[in-house]
CSV table of C-alpha atoms and ligand atoms in Angstrom, one decimal:
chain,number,residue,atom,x,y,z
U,1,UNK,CA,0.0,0.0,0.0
U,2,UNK,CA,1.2,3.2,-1.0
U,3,UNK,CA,-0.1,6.8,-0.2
U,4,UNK,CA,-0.7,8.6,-3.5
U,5,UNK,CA,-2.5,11.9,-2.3
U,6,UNK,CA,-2.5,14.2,0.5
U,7,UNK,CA,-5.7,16.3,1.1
U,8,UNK,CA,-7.0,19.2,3.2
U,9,UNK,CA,-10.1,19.8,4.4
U,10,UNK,CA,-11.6,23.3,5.4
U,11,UNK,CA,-15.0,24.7,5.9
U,12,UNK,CA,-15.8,28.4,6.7
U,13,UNK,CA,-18.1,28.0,9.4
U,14,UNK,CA,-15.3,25.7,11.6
U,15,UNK,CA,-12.6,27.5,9.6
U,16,UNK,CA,-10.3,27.1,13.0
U,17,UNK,CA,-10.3,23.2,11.9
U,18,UNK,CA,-7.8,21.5,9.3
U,19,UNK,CA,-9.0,18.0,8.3
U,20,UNK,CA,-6.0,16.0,6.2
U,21,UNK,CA,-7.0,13.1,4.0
U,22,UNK,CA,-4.6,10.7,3.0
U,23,UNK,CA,-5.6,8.6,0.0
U,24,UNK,CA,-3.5,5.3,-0.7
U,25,UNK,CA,-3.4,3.2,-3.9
U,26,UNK,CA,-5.8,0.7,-2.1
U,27,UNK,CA,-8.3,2.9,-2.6
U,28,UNK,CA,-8.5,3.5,1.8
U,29,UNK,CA,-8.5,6.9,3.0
U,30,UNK,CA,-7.3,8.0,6.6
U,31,UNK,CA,-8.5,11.0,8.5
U,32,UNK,CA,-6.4,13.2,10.8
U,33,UNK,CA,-7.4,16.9,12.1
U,34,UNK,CA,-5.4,20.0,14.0
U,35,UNK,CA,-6.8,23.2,14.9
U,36,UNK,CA,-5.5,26.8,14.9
U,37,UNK,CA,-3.9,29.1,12.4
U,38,UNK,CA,-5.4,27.1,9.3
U,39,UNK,CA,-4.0,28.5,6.4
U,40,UNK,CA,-0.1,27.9,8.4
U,41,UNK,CA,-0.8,24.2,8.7
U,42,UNK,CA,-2.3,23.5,5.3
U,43,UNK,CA,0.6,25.7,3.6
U,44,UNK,CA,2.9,23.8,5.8
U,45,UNK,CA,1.0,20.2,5.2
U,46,UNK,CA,1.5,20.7,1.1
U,47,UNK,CA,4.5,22.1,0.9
U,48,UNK,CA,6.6,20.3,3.2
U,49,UNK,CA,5.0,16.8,4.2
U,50,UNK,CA,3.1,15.8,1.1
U,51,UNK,CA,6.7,15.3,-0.9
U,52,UNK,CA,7.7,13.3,1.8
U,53,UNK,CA,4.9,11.2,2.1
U,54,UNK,CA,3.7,10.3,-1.0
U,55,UNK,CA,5.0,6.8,-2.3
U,56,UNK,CA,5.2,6.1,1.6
U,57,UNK,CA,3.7,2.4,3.1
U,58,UNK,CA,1.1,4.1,5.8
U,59,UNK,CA,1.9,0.5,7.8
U,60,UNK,CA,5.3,1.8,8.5
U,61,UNK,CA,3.6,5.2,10.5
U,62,UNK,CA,5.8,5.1,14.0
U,63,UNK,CA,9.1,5.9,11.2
U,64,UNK,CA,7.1,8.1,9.1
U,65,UNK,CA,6.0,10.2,12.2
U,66,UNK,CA,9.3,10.6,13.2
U,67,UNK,CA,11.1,11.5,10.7
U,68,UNK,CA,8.2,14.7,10.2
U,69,UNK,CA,8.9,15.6,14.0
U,70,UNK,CA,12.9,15.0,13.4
U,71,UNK,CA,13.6,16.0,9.6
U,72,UNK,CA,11.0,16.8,7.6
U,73,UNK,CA,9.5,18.8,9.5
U,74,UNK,CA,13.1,19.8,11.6
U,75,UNK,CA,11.2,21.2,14.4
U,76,UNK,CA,12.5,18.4,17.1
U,77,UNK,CA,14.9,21.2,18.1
U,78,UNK,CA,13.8,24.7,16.1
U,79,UNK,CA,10.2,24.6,16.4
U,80,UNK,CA,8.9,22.8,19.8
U,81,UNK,CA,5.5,22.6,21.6
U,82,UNK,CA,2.3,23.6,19.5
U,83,UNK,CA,3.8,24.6,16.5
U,84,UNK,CA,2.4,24.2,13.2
U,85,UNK,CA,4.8,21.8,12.2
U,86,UNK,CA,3.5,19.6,15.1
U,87,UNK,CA,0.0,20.6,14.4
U,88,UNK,CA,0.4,19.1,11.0
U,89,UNK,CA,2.2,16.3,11.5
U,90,UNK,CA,0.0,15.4,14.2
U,91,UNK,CA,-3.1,15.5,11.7
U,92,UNK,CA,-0.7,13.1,9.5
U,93,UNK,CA,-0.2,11.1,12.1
U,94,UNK,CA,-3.8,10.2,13.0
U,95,UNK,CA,-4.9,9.7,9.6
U,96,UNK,CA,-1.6,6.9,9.6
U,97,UNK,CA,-3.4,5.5,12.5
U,98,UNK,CA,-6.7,5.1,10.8
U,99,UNK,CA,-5.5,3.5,7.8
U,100,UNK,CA,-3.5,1.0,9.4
U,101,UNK,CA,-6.6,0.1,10.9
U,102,UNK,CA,-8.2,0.4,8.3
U,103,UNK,CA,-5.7,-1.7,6.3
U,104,UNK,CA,-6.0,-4.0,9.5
U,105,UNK,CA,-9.8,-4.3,9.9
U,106,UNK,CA,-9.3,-3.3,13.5
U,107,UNK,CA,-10.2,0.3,15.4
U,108,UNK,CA,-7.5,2.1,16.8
U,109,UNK,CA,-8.0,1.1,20.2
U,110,UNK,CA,-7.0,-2.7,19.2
U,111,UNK,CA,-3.7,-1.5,17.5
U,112,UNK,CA,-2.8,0.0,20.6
U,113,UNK,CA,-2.4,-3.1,22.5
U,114,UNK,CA,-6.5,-3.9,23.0
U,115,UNK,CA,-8.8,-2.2,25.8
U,116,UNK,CA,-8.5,-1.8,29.4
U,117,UNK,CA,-12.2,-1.0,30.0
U,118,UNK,CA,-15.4,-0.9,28.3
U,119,UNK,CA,-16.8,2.8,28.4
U,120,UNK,CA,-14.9,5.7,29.5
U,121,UNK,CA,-16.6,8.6,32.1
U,122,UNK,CA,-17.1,11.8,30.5
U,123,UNK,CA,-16.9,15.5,32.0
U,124,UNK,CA,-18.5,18.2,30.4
U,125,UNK,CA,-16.5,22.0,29.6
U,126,UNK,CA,-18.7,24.6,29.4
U,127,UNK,CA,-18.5,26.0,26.0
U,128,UNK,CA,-20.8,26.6,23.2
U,129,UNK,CA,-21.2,25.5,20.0
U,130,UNK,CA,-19.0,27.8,17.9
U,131,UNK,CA,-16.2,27.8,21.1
U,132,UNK,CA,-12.4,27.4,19.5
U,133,UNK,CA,-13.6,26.3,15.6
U,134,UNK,CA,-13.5,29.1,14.2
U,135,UNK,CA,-10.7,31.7,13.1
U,136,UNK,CA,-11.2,35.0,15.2
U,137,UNK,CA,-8.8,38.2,15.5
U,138,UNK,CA,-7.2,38.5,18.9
U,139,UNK,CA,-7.7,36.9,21.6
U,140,UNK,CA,-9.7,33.5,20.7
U,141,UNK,CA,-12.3,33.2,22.8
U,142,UNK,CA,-15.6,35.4,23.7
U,143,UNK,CA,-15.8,36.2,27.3
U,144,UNK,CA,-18.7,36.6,29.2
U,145,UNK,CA,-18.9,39.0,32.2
U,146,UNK,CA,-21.9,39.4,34.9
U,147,UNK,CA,-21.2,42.9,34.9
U,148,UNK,CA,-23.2,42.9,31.4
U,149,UNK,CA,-26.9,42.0,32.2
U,150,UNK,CA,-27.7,38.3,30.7
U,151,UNK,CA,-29.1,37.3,27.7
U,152,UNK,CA,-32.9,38.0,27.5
U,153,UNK,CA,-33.4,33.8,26.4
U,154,UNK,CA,-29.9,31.3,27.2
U,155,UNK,CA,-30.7,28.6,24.7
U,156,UNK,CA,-30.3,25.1,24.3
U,157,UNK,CA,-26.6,23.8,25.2
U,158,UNK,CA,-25.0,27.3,25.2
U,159,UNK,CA,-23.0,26.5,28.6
U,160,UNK,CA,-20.8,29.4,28.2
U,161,UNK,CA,-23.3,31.9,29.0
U,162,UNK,CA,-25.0,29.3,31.3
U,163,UNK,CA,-21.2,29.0,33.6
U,164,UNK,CA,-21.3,33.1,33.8
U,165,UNK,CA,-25.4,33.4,34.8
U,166,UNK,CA,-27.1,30.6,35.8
U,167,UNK,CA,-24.5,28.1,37.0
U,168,UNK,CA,-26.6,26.2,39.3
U,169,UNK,CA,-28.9,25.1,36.5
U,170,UNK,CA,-26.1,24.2,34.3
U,171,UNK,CA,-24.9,21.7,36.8
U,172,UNK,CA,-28.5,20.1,37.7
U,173,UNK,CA,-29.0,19.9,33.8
U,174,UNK,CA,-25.8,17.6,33.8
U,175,UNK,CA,-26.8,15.9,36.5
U,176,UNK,CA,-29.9,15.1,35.2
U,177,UNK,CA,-27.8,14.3,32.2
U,178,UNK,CA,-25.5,11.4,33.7
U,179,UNK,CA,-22.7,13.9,33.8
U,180,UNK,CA,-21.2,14.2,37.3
U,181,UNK,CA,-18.5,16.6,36.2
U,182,UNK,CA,-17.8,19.8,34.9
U,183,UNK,CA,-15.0,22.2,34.3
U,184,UNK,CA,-15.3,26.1,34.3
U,185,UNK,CA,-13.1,29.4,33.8
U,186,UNK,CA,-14.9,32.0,36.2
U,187,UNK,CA,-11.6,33.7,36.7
U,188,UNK,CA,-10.7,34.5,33.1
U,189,UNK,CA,-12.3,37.7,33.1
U,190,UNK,CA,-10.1,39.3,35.6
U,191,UNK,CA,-7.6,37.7,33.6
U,192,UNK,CA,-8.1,39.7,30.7
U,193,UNK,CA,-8.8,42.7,32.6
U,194,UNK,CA,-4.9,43.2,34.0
U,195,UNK,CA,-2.6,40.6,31.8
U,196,UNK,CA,-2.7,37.9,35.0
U,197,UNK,CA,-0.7,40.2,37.2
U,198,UNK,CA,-3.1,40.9,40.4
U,199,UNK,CA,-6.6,39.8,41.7
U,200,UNK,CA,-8.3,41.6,44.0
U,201,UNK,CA,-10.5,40.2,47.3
U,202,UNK,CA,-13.7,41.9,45.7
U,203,UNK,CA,-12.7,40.0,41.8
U,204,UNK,CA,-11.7,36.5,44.1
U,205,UNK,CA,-15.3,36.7,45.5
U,206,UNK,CA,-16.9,37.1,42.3
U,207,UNK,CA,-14.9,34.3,40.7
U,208,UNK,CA,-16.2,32.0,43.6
U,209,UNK,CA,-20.1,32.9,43.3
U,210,UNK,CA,-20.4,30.0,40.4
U,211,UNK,CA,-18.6,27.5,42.7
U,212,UNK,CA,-20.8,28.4,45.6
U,213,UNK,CA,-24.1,28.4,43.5
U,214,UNK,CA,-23.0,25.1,42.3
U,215,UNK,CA,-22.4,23.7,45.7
U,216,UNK,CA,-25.4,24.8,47.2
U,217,UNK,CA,-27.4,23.3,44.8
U,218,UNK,CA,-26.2,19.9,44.1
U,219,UNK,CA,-23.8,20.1,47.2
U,220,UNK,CA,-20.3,17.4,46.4
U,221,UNK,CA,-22.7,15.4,43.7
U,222,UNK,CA,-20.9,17.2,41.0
U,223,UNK,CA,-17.1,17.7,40.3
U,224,UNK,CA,-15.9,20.7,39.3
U,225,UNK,CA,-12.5,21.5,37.4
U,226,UNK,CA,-11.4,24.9,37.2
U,227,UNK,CA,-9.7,26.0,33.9
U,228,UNK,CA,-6.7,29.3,33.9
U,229,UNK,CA,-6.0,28.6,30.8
U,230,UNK,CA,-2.5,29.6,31.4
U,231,UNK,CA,-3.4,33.6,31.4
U,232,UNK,CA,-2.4,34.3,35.3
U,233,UNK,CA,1.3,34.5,36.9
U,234,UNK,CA,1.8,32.7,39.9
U,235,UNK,CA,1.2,34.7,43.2
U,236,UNK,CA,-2.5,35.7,41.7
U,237,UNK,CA,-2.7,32.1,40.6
U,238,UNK,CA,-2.2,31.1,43.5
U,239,UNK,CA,-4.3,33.7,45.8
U,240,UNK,CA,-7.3,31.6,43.2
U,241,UNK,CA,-5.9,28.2,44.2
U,242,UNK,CA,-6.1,29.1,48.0
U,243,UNK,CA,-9.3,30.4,48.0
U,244,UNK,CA,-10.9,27.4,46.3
U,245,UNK,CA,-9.1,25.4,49.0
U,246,UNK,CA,-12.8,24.8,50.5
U,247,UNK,CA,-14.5,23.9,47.5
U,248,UNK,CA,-12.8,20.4,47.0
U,249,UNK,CA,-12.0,21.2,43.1
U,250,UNK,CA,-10.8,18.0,41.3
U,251,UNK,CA,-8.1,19.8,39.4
U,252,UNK,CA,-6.9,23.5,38.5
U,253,UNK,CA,-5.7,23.4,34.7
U,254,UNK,CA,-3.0,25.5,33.4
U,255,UNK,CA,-3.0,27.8,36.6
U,256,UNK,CA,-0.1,29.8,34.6
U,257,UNK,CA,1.7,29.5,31.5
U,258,UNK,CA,3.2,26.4,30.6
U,259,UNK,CA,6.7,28.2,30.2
U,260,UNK,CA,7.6,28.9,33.6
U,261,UNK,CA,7.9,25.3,35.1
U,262,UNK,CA,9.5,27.1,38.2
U,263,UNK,CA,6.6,28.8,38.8
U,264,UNK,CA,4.2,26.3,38.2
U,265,UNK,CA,6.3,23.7,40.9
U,266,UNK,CA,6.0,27.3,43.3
U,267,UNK,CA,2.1,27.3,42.7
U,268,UNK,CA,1.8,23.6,43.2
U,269,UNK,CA,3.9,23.4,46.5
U,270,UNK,CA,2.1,26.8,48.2
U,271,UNK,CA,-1.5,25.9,47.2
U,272,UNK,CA,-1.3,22.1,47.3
U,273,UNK,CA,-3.9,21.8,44.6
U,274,UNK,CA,-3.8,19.1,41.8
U,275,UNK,CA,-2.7,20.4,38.8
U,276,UNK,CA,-3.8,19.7,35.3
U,277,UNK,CA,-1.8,20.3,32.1
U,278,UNK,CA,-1.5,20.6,29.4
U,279,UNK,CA,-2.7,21.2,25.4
U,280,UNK,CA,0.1,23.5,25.6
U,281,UNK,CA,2.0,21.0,26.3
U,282,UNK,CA,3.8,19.3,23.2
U,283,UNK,CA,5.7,16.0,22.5
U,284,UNK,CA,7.2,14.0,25.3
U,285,UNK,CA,10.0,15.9,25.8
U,286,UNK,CA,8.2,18.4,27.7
U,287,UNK,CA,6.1,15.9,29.7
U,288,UNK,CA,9.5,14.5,30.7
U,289,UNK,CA,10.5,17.6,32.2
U,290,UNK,CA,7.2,18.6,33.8
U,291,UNK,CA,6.8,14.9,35.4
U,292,UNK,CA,10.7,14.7,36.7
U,293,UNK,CA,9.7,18.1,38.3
U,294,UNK,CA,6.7,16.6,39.6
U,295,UNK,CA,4.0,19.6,38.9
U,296,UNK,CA,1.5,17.2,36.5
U,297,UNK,CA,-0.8,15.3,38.6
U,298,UNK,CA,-3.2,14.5,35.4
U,299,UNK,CA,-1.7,15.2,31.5
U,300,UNK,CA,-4.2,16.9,29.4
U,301,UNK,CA,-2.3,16.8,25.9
U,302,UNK,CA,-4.2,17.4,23.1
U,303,UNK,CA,-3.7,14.6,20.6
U,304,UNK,CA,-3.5,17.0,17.8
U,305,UNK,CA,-1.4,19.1,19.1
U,306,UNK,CA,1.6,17.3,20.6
U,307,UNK,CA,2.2,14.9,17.2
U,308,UNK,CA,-0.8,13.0,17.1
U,309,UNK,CA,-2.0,9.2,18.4
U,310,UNK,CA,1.7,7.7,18.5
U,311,UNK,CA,3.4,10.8,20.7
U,312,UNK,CA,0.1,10.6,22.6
U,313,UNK,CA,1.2,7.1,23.2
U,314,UNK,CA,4.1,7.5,24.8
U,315,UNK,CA,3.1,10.5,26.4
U,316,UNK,CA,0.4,8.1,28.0
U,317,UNK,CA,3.2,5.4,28.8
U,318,UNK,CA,5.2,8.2,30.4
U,319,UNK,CA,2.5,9.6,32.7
U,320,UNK,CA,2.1,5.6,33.7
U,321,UNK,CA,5.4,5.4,34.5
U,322,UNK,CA,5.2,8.2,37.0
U,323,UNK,CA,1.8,6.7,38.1
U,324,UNK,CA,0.1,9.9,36.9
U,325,UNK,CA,-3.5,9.8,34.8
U,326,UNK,CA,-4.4,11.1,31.4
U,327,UNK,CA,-7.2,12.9,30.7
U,328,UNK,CA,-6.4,14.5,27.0
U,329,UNK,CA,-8.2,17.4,25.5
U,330,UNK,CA,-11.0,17.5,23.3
U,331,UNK,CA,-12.7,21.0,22.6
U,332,UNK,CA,-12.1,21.2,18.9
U,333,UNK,CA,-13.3,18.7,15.8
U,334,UNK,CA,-14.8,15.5,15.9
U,335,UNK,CA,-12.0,13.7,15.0
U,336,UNK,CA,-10.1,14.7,17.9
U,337,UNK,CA,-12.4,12.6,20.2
U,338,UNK,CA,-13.4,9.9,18.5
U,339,UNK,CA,-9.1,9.7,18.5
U,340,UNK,CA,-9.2,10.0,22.4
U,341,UNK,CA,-11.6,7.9,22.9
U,342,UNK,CA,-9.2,4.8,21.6
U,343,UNK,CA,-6.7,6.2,23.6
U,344,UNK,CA,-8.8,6.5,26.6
U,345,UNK,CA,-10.2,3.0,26.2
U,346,UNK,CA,-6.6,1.6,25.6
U,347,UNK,CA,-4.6,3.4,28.4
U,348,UNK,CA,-4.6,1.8,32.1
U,349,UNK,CA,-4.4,5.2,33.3
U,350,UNK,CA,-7.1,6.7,31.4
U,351,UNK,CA,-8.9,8.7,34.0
U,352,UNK,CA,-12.0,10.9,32.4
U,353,UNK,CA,-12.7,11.8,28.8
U,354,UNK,CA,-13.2,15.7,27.8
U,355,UNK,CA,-16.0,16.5,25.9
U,356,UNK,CA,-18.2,19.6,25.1
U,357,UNK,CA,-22.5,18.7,25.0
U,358,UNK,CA,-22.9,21.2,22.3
U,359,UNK,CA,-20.3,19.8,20.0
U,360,UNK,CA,-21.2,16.2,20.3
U,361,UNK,CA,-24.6,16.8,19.8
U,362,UNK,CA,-24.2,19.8,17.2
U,363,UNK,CA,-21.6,19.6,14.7
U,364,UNK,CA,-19.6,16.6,15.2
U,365,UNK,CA,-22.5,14.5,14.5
U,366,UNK,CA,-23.5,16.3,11.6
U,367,UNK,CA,-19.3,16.1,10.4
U,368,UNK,CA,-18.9,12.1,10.1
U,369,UNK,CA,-21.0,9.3,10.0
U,370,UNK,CA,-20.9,8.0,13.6
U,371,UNK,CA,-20.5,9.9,16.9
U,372,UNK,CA,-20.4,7.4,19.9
U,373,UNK,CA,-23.4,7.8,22.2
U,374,UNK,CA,-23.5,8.6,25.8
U,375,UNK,CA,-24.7,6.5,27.9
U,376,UNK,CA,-25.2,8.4,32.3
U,377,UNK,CA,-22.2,10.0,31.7
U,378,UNK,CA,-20.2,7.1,29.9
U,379,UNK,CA,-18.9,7.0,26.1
U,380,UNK,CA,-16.9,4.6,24.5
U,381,UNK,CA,-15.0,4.6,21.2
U,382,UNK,CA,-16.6,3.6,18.1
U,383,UNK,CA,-16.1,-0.4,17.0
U,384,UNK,CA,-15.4,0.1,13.3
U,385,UNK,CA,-12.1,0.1,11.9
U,386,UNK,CA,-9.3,2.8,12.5
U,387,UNK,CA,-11.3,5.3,14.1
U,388,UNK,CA,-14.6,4.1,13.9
U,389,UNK,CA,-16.2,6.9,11.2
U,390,UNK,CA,-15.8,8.9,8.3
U,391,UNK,CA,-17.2,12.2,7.2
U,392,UNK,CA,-20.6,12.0,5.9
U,393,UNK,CA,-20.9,12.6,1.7
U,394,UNK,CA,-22.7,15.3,2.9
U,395,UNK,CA,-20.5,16.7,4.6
U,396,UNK,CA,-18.0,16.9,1.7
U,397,UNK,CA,-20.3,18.3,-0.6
U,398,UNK,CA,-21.3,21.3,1.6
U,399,UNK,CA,-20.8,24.6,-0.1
U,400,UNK,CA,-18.2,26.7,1.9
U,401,UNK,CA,-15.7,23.8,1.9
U,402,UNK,CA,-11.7,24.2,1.0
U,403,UNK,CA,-10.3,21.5,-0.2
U,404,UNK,CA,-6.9,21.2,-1.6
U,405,UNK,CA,-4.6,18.1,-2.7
U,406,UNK,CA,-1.0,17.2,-3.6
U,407,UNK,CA,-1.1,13.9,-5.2
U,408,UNK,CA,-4.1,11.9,-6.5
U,409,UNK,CA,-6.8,11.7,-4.4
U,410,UNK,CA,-8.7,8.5,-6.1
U,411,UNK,CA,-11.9,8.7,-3.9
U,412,UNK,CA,-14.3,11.2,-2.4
I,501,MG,MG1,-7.5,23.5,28.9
């Protein structure tokens, strides 16, 4: 089996999302995906990887993978953690995975050395439906403040507005929903206000008044993780951490920047809280590092950002060494978590699988041709082989789609 054609995949209205196709002379076609500056990664994905690959045998994908990281792509050394080098070759790398399971007749979660349970527990981030997939100016997210008056109407799903205003029935609605945990960022706003630098008592109580609302309705039933999404340096972030002492939060995620491992040991040894980390985290190098320091207590790698499925791997085998969990981040494209999922169900130290209710019930489904369901709060990876789905011919026929190819691309 050869690979004969490398494809990308765009659409306007999730135009933060870069699908790769890789067509073989077998006819099969593997899927991978990466997020974030688009037009970078498919520029770099034509350009640089699709001479390399074509002509390639996708069986032999743990060599093809490393020579992207290591020479094709040359950013072992120049170009490290999140780059779009890694972004693309960790959408190659994925789609490798699903034809050689393709090829095999097995899902992904087989190739990976078979299952170590049957459904994996799911927590639910509070986003909404257009949250991180698609391309906007600045600063990438919209942030929502109580100091605005709510929306007249909070619809269906749209758990962004529902973290900010009405916490208390966003966590009942889970709860009636199976889901028994949640993750939240009620502290990004004072983020934004004063570059991370300083909280102050009156902004700390505010920050808490989701937490407490929570609480008080559903009292320790639900979990709650806090997300910092690396914007705060250490002494506010850790004014936060203390004052959540009381609150029993399962983790605080990227409490600062993931560049200032000092730091981030400092904020884990004065507030004693259980640190998650990181999507900004890429390839194992940097997991090495952060676990000899001991300031991971669960990895939260995003599998399309830190080289795909195989770096994932031994990301996963590294956390098990140091008898730490993984819990790897999915608040992006479909592919993404039907990818975790494998991994999750594979991993003896899967711990809890990321997923956002109005992307698994909006878009993804309506991207491929299977979603798993969820089941009181449990999901398990699809049974089909490689990842379990493909897009649906509708999908690919939609009218604001991008698609470009180096090579032959023999199907559709
Ligand atoms: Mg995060």
């Amino acid at each position: 089996m050869k690979i004969i054609g490398l494809e990308t995949v765009q659409v306007e209205e999730f135009s933060n999302i870069v699908w790769v196709r890789l067509h073989t002379d077998e006819g099969l076609v593997g899927l991978g995906e990466t997020f974030r500056n688009p037009l970078a990664v498919i520029a770099y994905l034509h350009e640089t990887c699709a001479p390399y690959l074509l002509g390639k045998n996708p069986i032999d994908r743990t060599a093809i993978s490393r020579a992207l990281r290591d020479e094709v792509g040359n950013n072992f050394k120049g170009f490290p953690t999140r780059s779009v080098e890694i972004r693309g070759n960790s959408a190659v790398d994925i789609a490798l995975w699903d034809l050689c399971g393709k090829a095999a007749g097995q899902p992904i979660h087989t190739l990976l050395g078979g299952r170590s349970r049957e459904k994996i527990r799911m927590y639910n981030t509070c986003a909404n439906s257009e949250y991180n997939n698609k391309v906007r100016a600045g600063y990438n997210q919209q942030i929502f403040s109580r100091d605005e008056p709510p929306p007249a109407r909070i619809g269906r799903h749209e758990d962004l507005l529902l973290q900010v205003y009405e916490p208390a029935r966003l966590a009942q609605e889970l709860l009636d929903e199976g889901i028994s945990a949640m993750k939240i960022w009620p502290f990004d706003v004072f983020a934004r206000r004063n570059g991370g630098m300083h909280i102050t008592p009156q902004q700390i109580r505010e920050g808490l008044w989701p937490i407490e609302q929570i609480r008080n309705a559903v009292g320790d039933r639900m979990e709650i993780m806090i997300e910092y999404h690396g914007l705060w340096k250490a002494p506010p972030a850790i004014e936060i951490a203390n004052a959540l002492s009381d609150y029993g939060i399962t983790w605080h995620e990227d409490p600062i920047a993931l560049d200032n491992f000092s730091d981030l040991a400092e904020f884990r040894r004065q507030s004693g809280a259980r640190v998650a980390a990181s999507e900004n985290l890429g390839t194992t190098q940097w997991f090495r590092e952060a676990f000899t320091r001991g300031i991971v207590d669960v990895a939260t790698f995003d599998v399309t950002w830190t080289g795909g499925l195989s770096e994932a791997q031994r990301v996963t085998h590294l956390a098990d060494t140091f008898d730490r969990p993984i819990a790897p981040h999915d608040c992006t494209g479909p592919v993404t978590l039907l990818a975790n999922l494998h991994l999750l169900a594979h991993a003896p130290n899967g711990l809890i699988a990321e997923t956002v209710r109005s992307h698994l019930d909006g878009f993804y489904r309506t991207a491929m041709t299977d979603i798993p369901k969820v089941e009181n709060g449990y999901i398990a990876p699809l049974a089909g082989p490689g990842l379990g789905a493909e897009f649906d011919p509708e999908f690919l026929k939609r009218s604001d789609i991008l698609r470009r190819v180096s090579g032959v691309c023999a199907t559709q």
